[in-house]
XYZ file of C-alpha atoms in Angstrom:
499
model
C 13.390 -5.139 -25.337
C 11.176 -8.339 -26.498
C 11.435 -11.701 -25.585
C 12.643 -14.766 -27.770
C 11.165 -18.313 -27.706
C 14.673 -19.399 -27.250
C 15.495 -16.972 -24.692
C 12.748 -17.530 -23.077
C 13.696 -20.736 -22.918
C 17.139 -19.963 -21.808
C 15.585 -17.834 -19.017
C 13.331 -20.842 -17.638
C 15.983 -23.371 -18.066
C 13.753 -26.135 -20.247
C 13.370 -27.026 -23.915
C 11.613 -24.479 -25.993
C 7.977 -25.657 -27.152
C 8.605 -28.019 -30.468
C 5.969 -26.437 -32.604
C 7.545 -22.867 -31.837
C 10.327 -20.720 -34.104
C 12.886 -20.315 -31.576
C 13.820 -17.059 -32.921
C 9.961 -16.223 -33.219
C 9.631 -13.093 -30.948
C 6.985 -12.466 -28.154
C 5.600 -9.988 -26.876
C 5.218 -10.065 -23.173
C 4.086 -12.065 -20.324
C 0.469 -12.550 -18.803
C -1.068 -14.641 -15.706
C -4.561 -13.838 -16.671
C -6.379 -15.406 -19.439
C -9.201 -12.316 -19.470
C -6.360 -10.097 -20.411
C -3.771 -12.171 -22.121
C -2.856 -10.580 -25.835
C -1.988 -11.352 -28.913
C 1.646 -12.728 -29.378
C 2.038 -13.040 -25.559
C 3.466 -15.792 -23.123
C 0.370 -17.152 -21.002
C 1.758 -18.808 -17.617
C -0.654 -21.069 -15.748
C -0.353 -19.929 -11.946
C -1.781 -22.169 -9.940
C -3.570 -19.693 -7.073
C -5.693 -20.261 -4.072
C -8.861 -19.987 -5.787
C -8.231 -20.799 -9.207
C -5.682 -22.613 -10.997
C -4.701 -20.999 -14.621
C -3.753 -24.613 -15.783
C -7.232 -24.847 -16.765
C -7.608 -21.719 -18.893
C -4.565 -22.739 -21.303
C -6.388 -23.545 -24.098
C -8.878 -20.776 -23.949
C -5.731 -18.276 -23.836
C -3.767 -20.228 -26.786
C -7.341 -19.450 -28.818
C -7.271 -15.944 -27.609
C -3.912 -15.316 -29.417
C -1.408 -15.634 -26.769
C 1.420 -17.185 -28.432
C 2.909 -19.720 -26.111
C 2.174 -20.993 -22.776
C 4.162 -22.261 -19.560
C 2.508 -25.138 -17.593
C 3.947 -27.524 -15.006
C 4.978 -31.267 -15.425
C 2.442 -32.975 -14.123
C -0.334 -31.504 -15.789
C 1.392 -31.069 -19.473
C 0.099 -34.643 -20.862
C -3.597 -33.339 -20.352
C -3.681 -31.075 -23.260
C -3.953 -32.205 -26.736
C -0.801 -32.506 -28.846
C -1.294 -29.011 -30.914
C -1.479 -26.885 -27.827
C 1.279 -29.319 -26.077
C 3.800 -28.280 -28.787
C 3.277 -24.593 -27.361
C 4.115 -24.986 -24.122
C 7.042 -24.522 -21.779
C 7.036 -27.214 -19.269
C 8.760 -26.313 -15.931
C 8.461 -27.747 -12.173
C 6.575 -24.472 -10.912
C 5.110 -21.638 -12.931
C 5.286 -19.292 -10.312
C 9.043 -20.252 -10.284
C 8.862 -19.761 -13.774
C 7.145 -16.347 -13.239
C 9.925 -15.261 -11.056
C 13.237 -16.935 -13.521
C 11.528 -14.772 -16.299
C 11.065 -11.753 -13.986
C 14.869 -11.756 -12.687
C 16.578 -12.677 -16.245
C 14.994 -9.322 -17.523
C 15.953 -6.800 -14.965
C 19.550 -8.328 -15.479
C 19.223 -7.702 -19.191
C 17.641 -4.351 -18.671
C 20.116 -3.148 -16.164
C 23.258 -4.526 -18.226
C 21.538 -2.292 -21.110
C 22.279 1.155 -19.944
C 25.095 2.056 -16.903
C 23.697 3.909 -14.301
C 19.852 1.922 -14.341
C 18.570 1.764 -10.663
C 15.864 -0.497 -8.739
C 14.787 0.994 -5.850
C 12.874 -1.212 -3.395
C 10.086 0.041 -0.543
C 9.018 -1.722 2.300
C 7.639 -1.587 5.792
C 4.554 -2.347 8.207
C 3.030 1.229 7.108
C 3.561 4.375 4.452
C 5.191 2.233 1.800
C 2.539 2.811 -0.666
C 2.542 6.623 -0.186
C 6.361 6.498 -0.205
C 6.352 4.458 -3.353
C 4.201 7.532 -5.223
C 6.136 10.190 -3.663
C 9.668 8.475 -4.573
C 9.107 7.947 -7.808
C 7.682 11.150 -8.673
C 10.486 12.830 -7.447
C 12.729 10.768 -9.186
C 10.159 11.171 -12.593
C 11.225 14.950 -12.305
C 15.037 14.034 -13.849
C 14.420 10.310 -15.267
C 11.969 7.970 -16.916
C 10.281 5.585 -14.538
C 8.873 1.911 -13.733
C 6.099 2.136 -10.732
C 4.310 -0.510 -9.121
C 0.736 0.189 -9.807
C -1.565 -0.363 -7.262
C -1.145 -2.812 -4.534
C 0.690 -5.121 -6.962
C 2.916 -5.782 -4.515
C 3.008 -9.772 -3.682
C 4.659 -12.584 -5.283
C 2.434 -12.233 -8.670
C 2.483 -8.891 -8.890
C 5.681 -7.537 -8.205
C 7.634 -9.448 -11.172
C 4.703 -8.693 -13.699
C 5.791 -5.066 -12.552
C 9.464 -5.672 -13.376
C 8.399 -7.389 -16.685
C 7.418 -4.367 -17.464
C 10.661 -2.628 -17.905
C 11.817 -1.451 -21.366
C 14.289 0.797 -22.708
C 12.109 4.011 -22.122
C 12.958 3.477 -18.139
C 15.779 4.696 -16.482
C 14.836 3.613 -12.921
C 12.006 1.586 -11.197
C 10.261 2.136 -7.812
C 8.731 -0.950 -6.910
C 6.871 -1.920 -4.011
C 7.702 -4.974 -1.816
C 4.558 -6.425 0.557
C 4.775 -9.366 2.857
C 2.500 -11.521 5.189
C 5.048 -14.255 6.157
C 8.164 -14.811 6.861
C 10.869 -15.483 3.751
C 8.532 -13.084 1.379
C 10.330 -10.341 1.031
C 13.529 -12.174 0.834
C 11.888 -14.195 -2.111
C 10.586 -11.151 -3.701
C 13.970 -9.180 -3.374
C 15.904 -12.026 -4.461
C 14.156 -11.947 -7.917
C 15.706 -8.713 -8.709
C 17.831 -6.964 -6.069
C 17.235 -3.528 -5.251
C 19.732 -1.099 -5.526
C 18.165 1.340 -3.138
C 16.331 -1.070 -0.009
C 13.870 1.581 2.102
C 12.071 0.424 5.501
C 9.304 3.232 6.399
C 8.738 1.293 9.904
C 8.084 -1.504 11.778
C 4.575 -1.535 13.679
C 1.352 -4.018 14.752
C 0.152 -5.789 11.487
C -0.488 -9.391 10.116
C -0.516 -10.602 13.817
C -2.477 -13.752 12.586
C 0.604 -14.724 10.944
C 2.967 -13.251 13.396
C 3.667 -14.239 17.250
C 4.884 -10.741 18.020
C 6.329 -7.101 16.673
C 9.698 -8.244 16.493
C 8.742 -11.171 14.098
C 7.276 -9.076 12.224
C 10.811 -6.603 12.087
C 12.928 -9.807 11.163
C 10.699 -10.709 7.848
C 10.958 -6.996 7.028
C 15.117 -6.789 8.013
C 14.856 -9.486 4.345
C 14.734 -6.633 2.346
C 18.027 -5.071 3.644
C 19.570 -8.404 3.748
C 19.316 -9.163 0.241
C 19.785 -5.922 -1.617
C 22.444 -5.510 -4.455
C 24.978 -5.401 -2.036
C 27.861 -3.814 -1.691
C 26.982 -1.755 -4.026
C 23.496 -0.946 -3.064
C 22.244 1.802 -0.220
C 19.737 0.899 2.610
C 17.606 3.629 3.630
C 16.496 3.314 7.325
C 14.656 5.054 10.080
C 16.391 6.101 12.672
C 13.274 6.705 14.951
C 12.589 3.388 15.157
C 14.564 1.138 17.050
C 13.626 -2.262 15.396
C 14.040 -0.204 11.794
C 17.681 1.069 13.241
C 18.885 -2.409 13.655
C 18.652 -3.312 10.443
C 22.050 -1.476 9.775
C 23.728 -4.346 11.312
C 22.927 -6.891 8.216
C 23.513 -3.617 5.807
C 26.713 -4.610 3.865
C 27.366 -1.354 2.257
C 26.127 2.503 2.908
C 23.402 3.244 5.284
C 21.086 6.625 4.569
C 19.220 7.501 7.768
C 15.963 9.449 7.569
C 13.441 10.367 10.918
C 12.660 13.318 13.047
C 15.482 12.849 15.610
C 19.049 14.488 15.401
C 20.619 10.756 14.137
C 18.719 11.261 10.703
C 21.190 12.265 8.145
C 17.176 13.294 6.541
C 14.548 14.585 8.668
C 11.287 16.526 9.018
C 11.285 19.314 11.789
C 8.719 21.894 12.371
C 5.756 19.933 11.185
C 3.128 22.084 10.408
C -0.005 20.000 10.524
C -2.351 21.574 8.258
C -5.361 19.316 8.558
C -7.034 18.406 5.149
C -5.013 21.308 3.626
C -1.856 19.782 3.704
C 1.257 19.709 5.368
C 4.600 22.032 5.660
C 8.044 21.076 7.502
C 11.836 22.384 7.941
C 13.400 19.640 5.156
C 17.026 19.118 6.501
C 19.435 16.927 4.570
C 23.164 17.332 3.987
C 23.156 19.713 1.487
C 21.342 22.457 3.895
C 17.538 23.296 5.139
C 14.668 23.953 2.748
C 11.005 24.960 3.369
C 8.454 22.336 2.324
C 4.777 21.834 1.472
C 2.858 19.254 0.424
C -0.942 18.655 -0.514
C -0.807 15.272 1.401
C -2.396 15.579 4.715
C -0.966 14.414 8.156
C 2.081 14.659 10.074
C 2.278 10.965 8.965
C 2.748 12.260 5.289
C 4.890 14.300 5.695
C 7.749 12.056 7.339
C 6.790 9.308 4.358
C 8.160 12.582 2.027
C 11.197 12.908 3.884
C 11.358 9.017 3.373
C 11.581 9.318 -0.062
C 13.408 12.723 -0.099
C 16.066 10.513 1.585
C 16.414 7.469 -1.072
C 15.857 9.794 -3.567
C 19.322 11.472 -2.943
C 20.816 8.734 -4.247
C 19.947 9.496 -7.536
C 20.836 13.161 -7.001
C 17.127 14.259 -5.873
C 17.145 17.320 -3.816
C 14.563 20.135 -2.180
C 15.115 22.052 -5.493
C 13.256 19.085 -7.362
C 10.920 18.411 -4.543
C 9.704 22.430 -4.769
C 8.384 21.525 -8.354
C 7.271 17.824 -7.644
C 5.345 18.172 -4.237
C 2.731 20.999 -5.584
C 1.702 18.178 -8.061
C 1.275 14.823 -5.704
C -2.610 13.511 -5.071
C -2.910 11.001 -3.032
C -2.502 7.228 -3.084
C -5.993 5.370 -4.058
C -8.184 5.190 -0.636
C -4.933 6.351 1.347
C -6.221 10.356 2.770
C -8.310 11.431 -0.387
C -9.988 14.349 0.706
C -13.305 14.488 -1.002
C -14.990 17.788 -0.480
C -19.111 18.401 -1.387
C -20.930 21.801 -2.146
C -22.811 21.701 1.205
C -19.431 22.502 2.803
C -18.760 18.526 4.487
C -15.436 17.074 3.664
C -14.728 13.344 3.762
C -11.171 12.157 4.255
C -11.244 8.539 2.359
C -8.581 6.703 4.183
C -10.263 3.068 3.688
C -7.622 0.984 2.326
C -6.663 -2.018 4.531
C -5.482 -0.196 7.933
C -3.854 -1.011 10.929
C -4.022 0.385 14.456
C -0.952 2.810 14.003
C -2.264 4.280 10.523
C -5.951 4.812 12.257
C -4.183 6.646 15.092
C -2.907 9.138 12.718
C -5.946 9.373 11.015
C -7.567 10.029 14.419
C -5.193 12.646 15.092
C -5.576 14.254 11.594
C -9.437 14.623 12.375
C -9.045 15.594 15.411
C -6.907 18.673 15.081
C -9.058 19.685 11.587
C -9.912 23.378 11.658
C -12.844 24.821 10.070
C -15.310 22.180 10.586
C -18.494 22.464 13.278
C -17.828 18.568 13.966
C -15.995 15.717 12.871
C -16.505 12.222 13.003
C -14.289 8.950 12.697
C -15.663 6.276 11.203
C -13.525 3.235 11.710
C -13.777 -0.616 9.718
C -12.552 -3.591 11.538
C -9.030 -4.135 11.095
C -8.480 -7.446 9.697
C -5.101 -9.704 10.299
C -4.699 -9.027 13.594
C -4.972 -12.514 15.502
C -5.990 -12.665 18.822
C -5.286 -9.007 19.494
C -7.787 -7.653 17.661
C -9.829 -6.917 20.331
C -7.560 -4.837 22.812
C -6.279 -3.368 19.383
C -9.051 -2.169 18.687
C -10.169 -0.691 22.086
C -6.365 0.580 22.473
C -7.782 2.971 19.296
C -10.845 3.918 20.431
C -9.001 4.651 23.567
C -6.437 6.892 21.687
C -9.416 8.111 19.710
C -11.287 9.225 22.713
C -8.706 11.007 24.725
C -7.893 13.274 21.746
C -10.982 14.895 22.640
C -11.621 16.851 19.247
C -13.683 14.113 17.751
C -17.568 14.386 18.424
C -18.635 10.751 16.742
C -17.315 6.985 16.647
C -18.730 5.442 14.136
C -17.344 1.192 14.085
C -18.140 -0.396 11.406
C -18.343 -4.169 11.492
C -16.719 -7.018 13.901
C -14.227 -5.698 16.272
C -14.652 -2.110 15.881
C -17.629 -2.310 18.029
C -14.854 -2.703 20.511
C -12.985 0.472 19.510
C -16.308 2.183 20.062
C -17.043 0.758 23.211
C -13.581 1.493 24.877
C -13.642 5.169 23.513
C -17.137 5.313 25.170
C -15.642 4.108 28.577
C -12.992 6.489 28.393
C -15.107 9.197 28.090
C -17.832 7.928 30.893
C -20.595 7.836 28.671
C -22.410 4.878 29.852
C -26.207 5.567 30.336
C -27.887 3.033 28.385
C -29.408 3.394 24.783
C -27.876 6.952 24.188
C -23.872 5.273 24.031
C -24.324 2.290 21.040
C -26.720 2.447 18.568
C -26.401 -1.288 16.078
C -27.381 -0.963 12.883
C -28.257 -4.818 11.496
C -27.767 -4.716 7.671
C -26.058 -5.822 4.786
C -26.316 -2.581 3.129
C -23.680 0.290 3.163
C -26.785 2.479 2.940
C -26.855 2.033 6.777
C -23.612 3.947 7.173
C -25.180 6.991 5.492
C -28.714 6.732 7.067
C -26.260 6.370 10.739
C -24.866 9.700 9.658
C -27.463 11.232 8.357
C -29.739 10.794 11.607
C -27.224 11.496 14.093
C -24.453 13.647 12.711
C -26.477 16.779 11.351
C -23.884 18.619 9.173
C -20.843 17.030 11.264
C -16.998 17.854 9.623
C -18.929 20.757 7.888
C -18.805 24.687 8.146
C -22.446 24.775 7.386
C -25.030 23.543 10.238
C -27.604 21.828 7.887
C -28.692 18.223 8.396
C -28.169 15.538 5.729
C -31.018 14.449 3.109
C -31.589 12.006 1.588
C -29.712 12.964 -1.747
C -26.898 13.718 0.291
C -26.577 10.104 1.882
C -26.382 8.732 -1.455
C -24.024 11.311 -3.162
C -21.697 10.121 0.372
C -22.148 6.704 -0.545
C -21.262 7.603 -4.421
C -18.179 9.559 -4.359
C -17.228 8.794 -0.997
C -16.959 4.340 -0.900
C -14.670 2.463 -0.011
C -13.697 -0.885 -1.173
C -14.448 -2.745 1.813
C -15.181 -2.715 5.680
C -11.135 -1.813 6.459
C -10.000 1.441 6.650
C -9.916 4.826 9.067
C -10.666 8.125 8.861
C -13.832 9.620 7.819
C -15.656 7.237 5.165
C -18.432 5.425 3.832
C -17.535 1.535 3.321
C -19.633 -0.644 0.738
C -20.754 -3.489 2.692
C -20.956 -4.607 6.572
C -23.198 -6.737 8.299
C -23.478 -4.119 11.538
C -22.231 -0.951 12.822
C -21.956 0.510 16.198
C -21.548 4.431 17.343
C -21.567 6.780 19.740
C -21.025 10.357 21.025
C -17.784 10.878 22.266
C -17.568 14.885 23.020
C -19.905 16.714 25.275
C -23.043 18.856 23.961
């Protein structure tokens, strides 16, 4: 599958470029002028911090072939790069025309091609990897990479599709209300999954059931009737959603109602997880390298839109062995001196850190464990009871023996865990580290946590801080779990069980 100047044309509903061979053939589709290659279709997006309207001509010189640029701005390049360019009203509009008029062509190409389409609050990313490699065990397949996930990214992912996929699995993220409904309306999924509905993006949100109506848009704008919405049925907001389904409705959960569900959990700290996989066509034994309770309900998830392909526990048996996880989401990084680190610092939110809590908590084999929590970010003018709500939870599990918060608002998650616990005699409860190093997260283990989440009782050295700070990072001050994060401007902690 390759574009035509005409067709592209055709696709974005304006003249094609007068200097241009409409039958001249190109050879994909870029937003980034660092990137863009030869014989490919530069569009100038015009984002929040830069505005790719002013890095035509360096992309033109750079070999892309053609470029797409709005009205207005059109008469301020010189007449040999004008007769290259589409002109259109809005290139992200563009972006998305392109995006949509190739998954029609692509889909048209083969009967039986399939978009499948995950959402939710939390678990969509880890649902994403497990769904489509349990659909890569019978068929060819398109995956979002990444967080790629937004209004840019998501049609650059479908642009990707060619004749060597059978199927796509493509991630659908929202902060406002009407994106997912934009984003699904470029190409409609034929399979629409909703992990769950929890607390996130409260600075754009009034409440939890705002939040549940801009993630019902995916189910409302699937490939209906002939498309299948995949819904949990432990979740109440999630279980309404059947109500703007216009076709069949898969159920997946822990409770009875789930047509798919997880029973028996075993919990198998940062070994892994096991459960009772029951589904229509009978009861199979599970495992899976991917730790957490949490995990293993986000495999059922996918275990249940997989079906509709034909996916069963037979495939699952061969796929699960094989799955690592998701970049930053529960990597378990384990060192020589016997310490683990469970790298769960991709953006969190207060019901993802819970589990993560939990997780640590019920760990065996280790002499200690500690959590070491980022601020959560998005959360509006809940952040702070959020936060202590977690350190609360945190607390009360009673098989952590450190908080460590990291920056902001998790001093309040520390605090409140603190509280719980009665530990308030003063200068043994918060210790703040001022600096804009993430050395200081080391040095605050290293000086207070003396082989913690280890089997071996030796305290840290220095080489070991900075082999934690090397293989262990995050990519920012967001996250759960046990980690190290790169930069924070202060940290608070404290000892939460009793010596």
């Amino acid at each position: 599958m390759r574009w035509r100047v005409a067709e592209m044309a055709e696709a974005l509903g304006v003249p094609a470029p007068a200097e241009l061979d409409p039958m001249a053939g190109l050879a994909g589709v870029s937003i980034d002028s660092r990137t863009v290659r030869p014989g490919e279709l530069f569009i100038a997006i015009r984002g929040a911090r830069h505005d790719g309207h002013g890095f035509v001509a360096g992309a033109l010189a750079g070999g892309a072939a053609a470029g797409v640029v709005e009205g207005q701005r059109a008469a301020e390049y010189a007449a040999e790069i004008r007769g290259k360019l589409f002109v259109v009203d809005d290139t992200l509009e563009g972006l998305h025309r392109l995006a949509a008029r190739w998954c029609e062509v692509w889909r048209k190409a083969k009967l039986g091609r399939k978009i499948g389409g995950v959402a939710g609050s939390i678990g969509k990313t880890t649902t994403k990897e497990i769904l489509a490699a349990l659909l890569g065990a019978r068929f060819r397949v398109l995956k979002t990479q990444g967080n790629l996930n937004n209004e840019y990214g998501l049609p650059l992912t479908l642009l990707g599709l060619s004749d060597e996929y059978d199927a796509a699995v493509i991630e659908m993220g929202m902060s406002h209300r009407g994106e997912l409904a934009r984003l699904a309306q470029i190409a409609p999924p034929d399979v629409g999954v909703i992990t769950r509905v929890a607390v996130e993006h409260l600075e754009f949100f009034d409440s939890v059931d705002e939040i549940a109506l801009a993630e019902r848009e995916l189910i409302e704008n699937l490939a209906w009737p002939s498309a299948t919405a995949v819904l949990n049925a432990d979740d109440e907001r999630v279980a309404r959603f059947s109500e703007v389904a216009r076709g069949p409705v898969i159920w997946f959960g822990a409770s009875r109602r789930a047509e798919f569900r997880a029973e028996n959990i075993e919990a198998r700290g940062v070994e892994g997880s096991a459960f009772d996989f029951v589904s229509p066509a009978g009861c199979a034994r599970l495992e899976s390298p991917l730790i957490g309770r949490h995990n293993a309900m986000n495999a059922v998830t996918a275990l249940a839109a997989a079906s509709v392909w034909g996916i069963g526990a037979d495939d699952a048996r061969r796929v699960f062995p094989l799955l690592v996880p998701a970049d930053k989401r529960g990597e378990v990084v384990r060192f020589d001196d016997g310490f683990t680190v469970i790298n769960d610092s991709y953006n969190s939110s207060p019901t993802a850190l819970d589990a993560l809590a939990e997780l640590l908590a019920a760990t065996p084999g280790y002499s200690r464990r500690i959590l070491a929590a980022g601020e959560m970010l998005e959360l509006g003018g809940s952040a702070p009871e959020l936060h202590r709500e977690c350190g609360r939870h945190t607390a009360a599990l009673k098989g952590i023996d450190w908080i460590f918060g990291v920056q902001g608002n998790a001093a309040e998650l520390v605090r409140a865990g603190a509280v719980l616990r009665e530990l308030r005699r003063s200068g043994e409860i918060l210790e703040q580290f001022h600096r804009a190093r993430r050395s200081a997260f080391a040095e605050g283990l290293a000086r207070r946590a003396h082989g913690e989440n280890s089997r071996s009782d030796g305290g840290y050295t220095q080489a070991r801080r900075f082999e934690i700070e090397r293989r262990a990072s995050g990519s920012g001050t967001q996250g759960e779990g046990l980690k190290c994060s790169t930069t924070f401007s202060s940290m608070c902690c404290a000892p939460i069980s009793a010596r």
